[in-house]
CSV table of C-alpha atoms and ligand atoms in Angstrom, one decimal:
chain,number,residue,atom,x,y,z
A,915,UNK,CA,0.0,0.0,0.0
A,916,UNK,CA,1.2,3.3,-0.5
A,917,UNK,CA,0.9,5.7,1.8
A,918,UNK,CA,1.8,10.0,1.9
A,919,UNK,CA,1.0,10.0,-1.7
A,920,UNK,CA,-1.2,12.8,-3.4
A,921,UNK,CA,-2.7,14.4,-6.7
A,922,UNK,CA,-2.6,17.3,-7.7
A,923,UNK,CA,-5.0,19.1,-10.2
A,924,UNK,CA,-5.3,22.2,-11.9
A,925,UNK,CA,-8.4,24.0,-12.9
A,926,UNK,CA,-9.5,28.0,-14.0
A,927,UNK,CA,-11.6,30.5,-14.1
A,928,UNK,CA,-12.3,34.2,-14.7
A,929,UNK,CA,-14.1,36.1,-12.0
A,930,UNK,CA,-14.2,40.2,-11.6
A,931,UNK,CA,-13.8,41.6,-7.9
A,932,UNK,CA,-13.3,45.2,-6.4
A,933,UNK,CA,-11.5,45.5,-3.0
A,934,UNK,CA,-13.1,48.1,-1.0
A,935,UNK,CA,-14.0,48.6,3.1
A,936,UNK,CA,-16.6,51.2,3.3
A,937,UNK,CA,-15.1,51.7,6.8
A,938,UNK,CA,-12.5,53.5,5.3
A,939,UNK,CA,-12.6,56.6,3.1
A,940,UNK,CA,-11.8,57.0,-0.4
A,941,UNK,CA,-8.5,58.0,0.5
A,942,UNK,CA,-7.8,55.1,2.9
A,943,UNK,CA,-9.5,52.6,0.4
A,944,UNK,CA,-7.4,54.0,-2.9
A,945,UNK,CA,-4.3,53.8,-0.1
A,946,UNK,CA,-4.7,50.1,0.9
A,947,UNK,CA,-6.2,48.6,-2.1
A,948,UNK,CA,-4.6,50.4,-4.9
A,949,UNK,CA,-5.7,49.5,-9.0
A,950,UNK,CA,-7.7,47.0,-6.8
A,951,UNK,CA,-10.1,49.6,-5.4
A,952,UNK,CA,-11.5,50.8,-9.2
A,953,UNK,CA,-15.1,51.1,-8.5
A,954,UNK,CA,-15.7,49.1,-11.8
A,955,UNK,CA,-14.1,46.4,-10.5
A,956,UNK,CA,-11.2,44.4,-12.5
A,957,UNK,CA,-10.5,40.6,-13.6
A,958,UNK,CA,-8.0,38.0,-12.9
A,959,UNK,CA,-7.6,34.8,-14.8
A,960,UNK,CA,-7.4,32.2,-11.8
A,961,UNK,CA,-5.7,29.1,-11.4
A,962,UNK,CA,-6.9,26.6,-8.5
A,963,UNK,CA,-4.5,23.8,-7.5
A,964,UNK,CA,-6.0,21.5,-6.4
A,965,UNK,CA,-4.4,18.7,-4.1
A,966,UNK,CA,-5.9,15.6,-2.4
A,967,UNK,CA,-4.7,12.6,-0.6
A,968,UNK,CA,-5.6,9.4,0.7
A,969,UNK,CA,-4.9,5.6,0.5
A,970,UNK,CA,-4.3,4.6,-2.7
A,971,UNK,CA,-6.7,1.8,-3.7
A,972,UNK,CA,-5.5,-1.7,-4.4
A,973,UNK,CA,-8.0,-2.6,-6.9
A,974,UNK,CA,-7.6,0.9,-9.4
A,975,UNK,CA,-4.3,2.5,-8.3
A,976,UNK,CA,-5.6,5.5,-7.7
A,977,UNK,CA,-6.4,7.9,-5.0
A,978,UNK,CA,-9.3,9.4,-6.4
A,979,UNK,CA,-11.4,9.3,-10.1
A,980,UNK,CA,-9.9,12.4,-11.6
A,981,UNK,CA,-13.5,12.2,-13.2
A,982,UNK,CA,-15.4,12.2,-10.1
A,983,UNK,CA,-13.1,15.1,-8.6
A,984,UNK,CA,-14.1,16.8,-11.8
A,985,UNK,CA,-17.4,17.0,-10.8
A,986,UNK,CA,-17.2,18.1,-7.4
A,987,UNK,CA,-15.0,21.0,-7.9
A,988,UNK,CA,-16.5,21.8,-11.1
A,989,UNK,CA,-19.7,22.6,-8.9
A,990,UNK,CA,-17.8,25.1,-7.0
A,991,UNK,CA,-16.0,26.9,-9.7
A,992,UNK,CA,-18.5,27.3,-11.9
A,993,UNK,CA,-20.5,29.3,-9.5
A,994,UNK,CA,-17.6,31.9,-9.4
A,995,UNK,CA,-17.2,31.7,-13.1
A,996,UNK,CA,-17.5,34.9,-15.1
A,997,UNK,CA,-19.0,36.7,-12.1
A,998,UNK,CA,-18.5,40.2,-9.8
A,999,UNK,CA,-17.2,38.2,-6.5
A,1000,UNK,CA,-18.0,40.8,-4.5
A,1001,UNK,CA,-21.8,41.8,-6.0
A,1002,UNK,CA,-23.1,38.6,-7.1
A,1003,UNK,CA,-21.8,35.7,-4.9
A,1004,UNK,CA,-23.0,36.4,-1.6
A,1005,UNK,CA,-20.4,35.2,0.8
A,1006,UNK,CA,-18.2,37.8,-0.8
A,1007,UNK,CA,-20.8,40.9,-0.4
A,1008,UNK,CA,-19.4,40.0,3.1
A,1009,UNK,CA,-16.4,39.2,3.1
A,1010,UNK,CA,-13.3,41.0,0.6
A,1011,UNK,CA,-13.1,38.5,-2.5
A,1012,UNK,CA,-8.9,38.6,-1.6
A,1013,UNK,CA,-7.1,35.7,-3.0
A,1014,UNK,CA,-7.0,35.0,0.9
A,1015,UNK,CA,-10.7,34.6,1.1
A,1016,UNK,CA,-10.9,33.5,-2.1
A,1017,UNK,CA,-8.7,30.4,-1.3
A,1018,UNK,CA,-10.2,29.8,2.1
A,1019,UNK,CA,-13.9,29.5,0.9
A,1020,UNK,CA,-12.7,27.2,-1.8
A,1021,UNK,CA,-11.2,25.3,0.9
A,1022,UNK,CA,-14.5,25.5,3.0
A,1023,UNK,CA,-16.6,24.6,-0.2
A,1024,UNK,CA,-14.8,21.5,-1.6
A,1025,UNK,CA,-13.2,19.8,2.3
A,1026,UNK,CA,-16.6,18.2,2.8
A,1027,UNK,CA,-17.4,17.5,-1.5
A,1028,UNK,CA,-14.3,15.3,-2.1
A,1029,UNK,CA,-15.3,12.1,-2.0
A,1030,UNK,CA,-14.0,9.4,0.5
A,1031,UNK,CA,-11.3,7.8,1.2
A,1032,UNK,CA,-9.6,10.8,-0.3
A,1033,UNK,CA,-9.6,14.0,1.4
A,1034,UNK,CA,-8.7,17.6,0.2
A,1035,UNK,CA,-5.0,18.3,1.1
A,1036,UNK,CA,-4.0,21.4,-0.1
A,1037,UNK,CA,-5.2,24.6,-1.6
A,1038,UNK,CA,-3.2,26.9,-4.1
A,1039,UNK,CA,-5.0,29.7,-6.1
A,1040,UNK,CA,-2.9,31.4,-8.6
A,1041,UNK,CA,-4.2,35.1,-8.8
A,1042,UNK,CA,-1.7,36.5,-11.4
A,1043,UNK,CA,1.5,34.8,-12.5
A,1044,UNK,CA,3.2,36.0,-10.0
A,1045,UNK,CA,1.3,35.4,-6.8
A,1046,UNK,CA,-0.4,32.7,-5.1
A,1047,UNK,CA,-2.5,32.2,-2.2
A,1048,UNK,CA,-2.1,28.8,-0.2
A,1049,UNK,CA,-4.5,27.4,2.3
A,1050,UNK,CA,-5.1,24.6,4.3
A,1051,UNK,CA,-8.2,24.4,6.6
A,1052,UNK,CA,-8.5,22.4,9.4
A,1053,UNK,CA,-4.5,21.9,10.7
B,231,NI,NI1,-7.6,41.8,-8.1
Protein backbone atom coordinates (compact mmCIF):
# COMPACT_ATOMS: atom_id res chain seq x y z
CA UNK A 1 0.00 0.00 0.00
CA UNK A 2 1.22 3.30 -0.53
CA UNK A 3 0.93 5.75 1.79
CA UNK A 4 1.75 10.04 1.93
CA UNK A 5 1.04 9.97 -1.72
CA UNK A 6 -1.22 12.82 -3.38
CA UNK A 7 -2.67 14.42 -6.71
CA UNK A 8 -2.64 17.34 -7.74
CA UNK A 9 -5.05 19.12 -10.23
CA UNK A 10 -5.30 22.22 -11.89
CA UNK A 11 -8.42 23.99 -12.91
CA UNK A 12 -9.50 27.96 -14.03
CA UNK A 13 -11.62 30.50 -14.10
CA UNK A 14 -12.29 34.22 -14.72
CA UNK A 15 -14.05 36.08 -11.99
CA UNK A 16 -14.16 40.25 -11.60
CA UNK A 17 -13.83 41.64 -7.91
CA UNK A 18 -13.30 45.19 -6.42
CA UNK A 19 -11.45 45.53 -2.98
CA UNK A 20 -13.11 48.07 -1.01
CA UNK A 21 -14.03 48.64 3.06
CA UNK A 22 -16.63 51.24 3.27
CA UNK A 23 -15.08 51.72 6.84
CA UNK A 24 -12.52 53.55 5.29
CA UNK A 25 -12.63 56.63 3.13
CA UNK A 26 -11.82 57.02 -0.44
CA UNK A 27 -8.51 57.97 0.46
CA UNK A 28 -7.78 55.12 2.95
CA UNK A 29 -9.50 52.56 0.38
CA UNK A 30 -7.41 53.95 -2.89
CA UNK A 31 -4.32 53.77 -0.09
CA UNK A 32 -4.66 50.13 0.87
CA UNK A 33 -6.20 48.62 -2.13
CA UNK A 34 -4.60 50.43 -4.94
CA UNK A 35 -5.65 49.46 -9.04
CA UNK A 36 -7.73 47.04 -6.81
CA UNK A 37 -10.07 49.64 -5.44
CA UNK A 38 -11.48 50.84 -9.22
CA UNK A 39 -15.11 51.06 -8.54
CA UNK A 40 -15.68 49.10 -11.75
CA UNK A 41 -14.07 46.38 -10.49
CA UNK A 42 -11.22 44.37 -12.50
CA UNK A 43 -10.48 40.64 -13.64
CA UNK A 44 -8.01 38.03 -12.93
CA UNK A 45 -7.60 34.83 -14.76
CA UNK A 46 -7.44 32.25 -11.82
CA UNK A 47 -5.74 29.14 -11.42
CA UNK A 48 -6.90 26.57 -8.51
CA UNK A 49 -4.49 23.80 -7.47
CA UNK A 50 -5.99 21.54 -6.37
CA UNK A 51 -4.41 18.69 -4.12
CA UNK A 52 -5.89 15.60 -2.35
CA UNK A 53 -4.68 12.64 -0.56
CA UNK A 54 -5.64 9.45 0.71
CA UNK A 55 -4.90 5.60 0.54
CA UNK A 56 -4.32 4.57 -2.71
CA UNK A 57 -6.74 1.81 -3.67
CA UNK A 58 -5.53 -1.72 -4.41
CA UNK A 59 -8.04 -2.59 -6.91
CA UNK A 60 -7.62 0.90 -9.38
CA UNK A 61 -4.30 2.55 -8.29
CA UNK A 62 -5.58 5.46 -7.71
CA UNK A 63 -6.37 7.85 -4.95
CA UNK A 64 -9.32 9.41 -6.42
CA UNK A 65 -11.38 9.27 -10.07
CA UNK A 66 -9.89 12.39 -11.59
CA UNK A 67 -13.54 12.19 -13.16
CA UNK A 68 -15.40 12.15 -10.14
CA UNK A 69 -13.13 15.06 -8.57
CA UNK A 70 -14.07 16.75 -11.77
CA UNK A 71 -17.42 16.96 -10.77
CA UNK A 72 -17.21 18.06 -7.40
CA UNK A 73 -14.99 21.03 -7.91
CA UNK A 74 -16.50 21.78 -11.07
CA UNK A 75 -19.68 22.56 -8.86
CA UNK A 76 -17.82 25.06 -6.95
CA UNK A 77 -15.98 26.87 -9.68
CA UNK A 78 -18.55 27.27 -11.90
CA UNK A 79 -20.47 29.33 -9.51
CA UNK A 80 -17.58 31.86 -9.38
CA UNK A 81 -17.23 31.70 -13.11
CA UNK A 82 -17.48 34.95 -15.06
CA UNK A 83 -19.04 36.67 -12.13
CA UNK A 84 -18.53 40.25 -9.84
CA UNK A 85 -17.19 38.22 -6.51
CA UNK A 86 -18.01 40.77 -4.54
CA UNK A 87 -21.75 41.80 -6.02
CA UNK A 88 -23.10 38.57 -7.14
CA UNK A 89 -21.84 35.73 -4.92
CA UNK A 90 -23.03 36.39 -1.60
CA UNK A 91 -20.43 35.21 0.78
CA UNK A 92 -18.21 37.83 -0.77
CA UNK A 93 -20.82 40.86 -0.42
CA UNK A 94 -19.42 39.95 3.05
CA UNK A 95 -16.37 39.18 3.13
CA UNK A 96 -13.35 40.96 0.63
CA UNK A 97 -13.08 38.49 -2.47
CA UNK A 98 -8.86 38.55 -1.59
CA UNK A 99 -7.08 35.74 -3.02
CA UNK A 100 -7.03 34.98 0.92
CA UNK A 101 -10.65 34.57 1.07
CA UNK A 102 -10.86 33.47 -2.06
CA UNK A 103 -8.74 30.44 -1.27
CA UNK A 104 -10.23 29.79 2.15
CA UNK A 105 -13.92 29.47 0.87
CA UNK A 106 -12.71 27.15 -1.85
CA UNK A 107 -11.24 25.32 0.88
CA UNK A 108 -14.46 25.54 3.00
CA UNK A 109 -16.60 24.55 -0.17
CA UNK A 110 -14.81 21.51 -1.63
CA UNK A 111 -13.18 19.80 2.27
CA UNK A 112 -16.61 18.22 2.76
CA UNK A 113 -17.38 17.52 -1.51
CA UNK A 114 -14.29 15.31 -2.08
CA UNK A 115 -15.29 12.14 -2.02
CA UNK A 116 -14.01 9.42 0.55
CA UNK A 117 -11.34 7.80 1.17
CA UNK A 118 -9.56 10.80 -0.33
CA UNK A 119 -9.58 14.01 1.38
CA UNK A 120 -8.66 17.61 0.23
CA UNK A 121 -5.04 18.30 1.13
CA UNK A 122 -3.96 21.37 -0.14
CA UNK A 123 -5.18 24.62 -1.57
CA UNK A 124 -3.19 26.86 -4.11
CA UNK A 125 -4.96 29.75 -6.07
CA UNK A 126 -2.94 31.41 -8.57
CA UNK A 127 -4.23 35.07 -8.80
CA UNK A 128 -1.72 36.54 -11.45
CA UNK A 129 1.48 34.79 -12.52
CA UNK A 130 3.18 36.05 -10.02
CA UNK A 131 1.27 35.36 -6.83
CA UNK A 132 -0.36 32.71 -5.10
CA UNK A 133 -2.47 32.15 -2.15
CA UNK A 134 -2.15 28.83 -0.18
CA UNK A 135 -4.50 27.36 2.31
CA UNK A 136 -5.12 24.58 4.26
CA UNK A 137 -8.19 24.44 6.64
CA UNK A 138 -8.48 22.43 9.42
CA UNK A 139 -4.53 21.93 10.73
NI1 LIG B 1 -7.55 41.83 -8.09
Amino acid sequence: MIENCTLTKIYSFSAAHRLHNDKFTDEMNKEIFGKCNNPNGHGHDYYLELTVSGEVSSDTGMIINLEDLDVVVHKVIDELDHKRLDVEIEYFTKIRASGENIAKYLWDKLEGLIPSPAYLYHVRLWETSENFFDYRGGQ
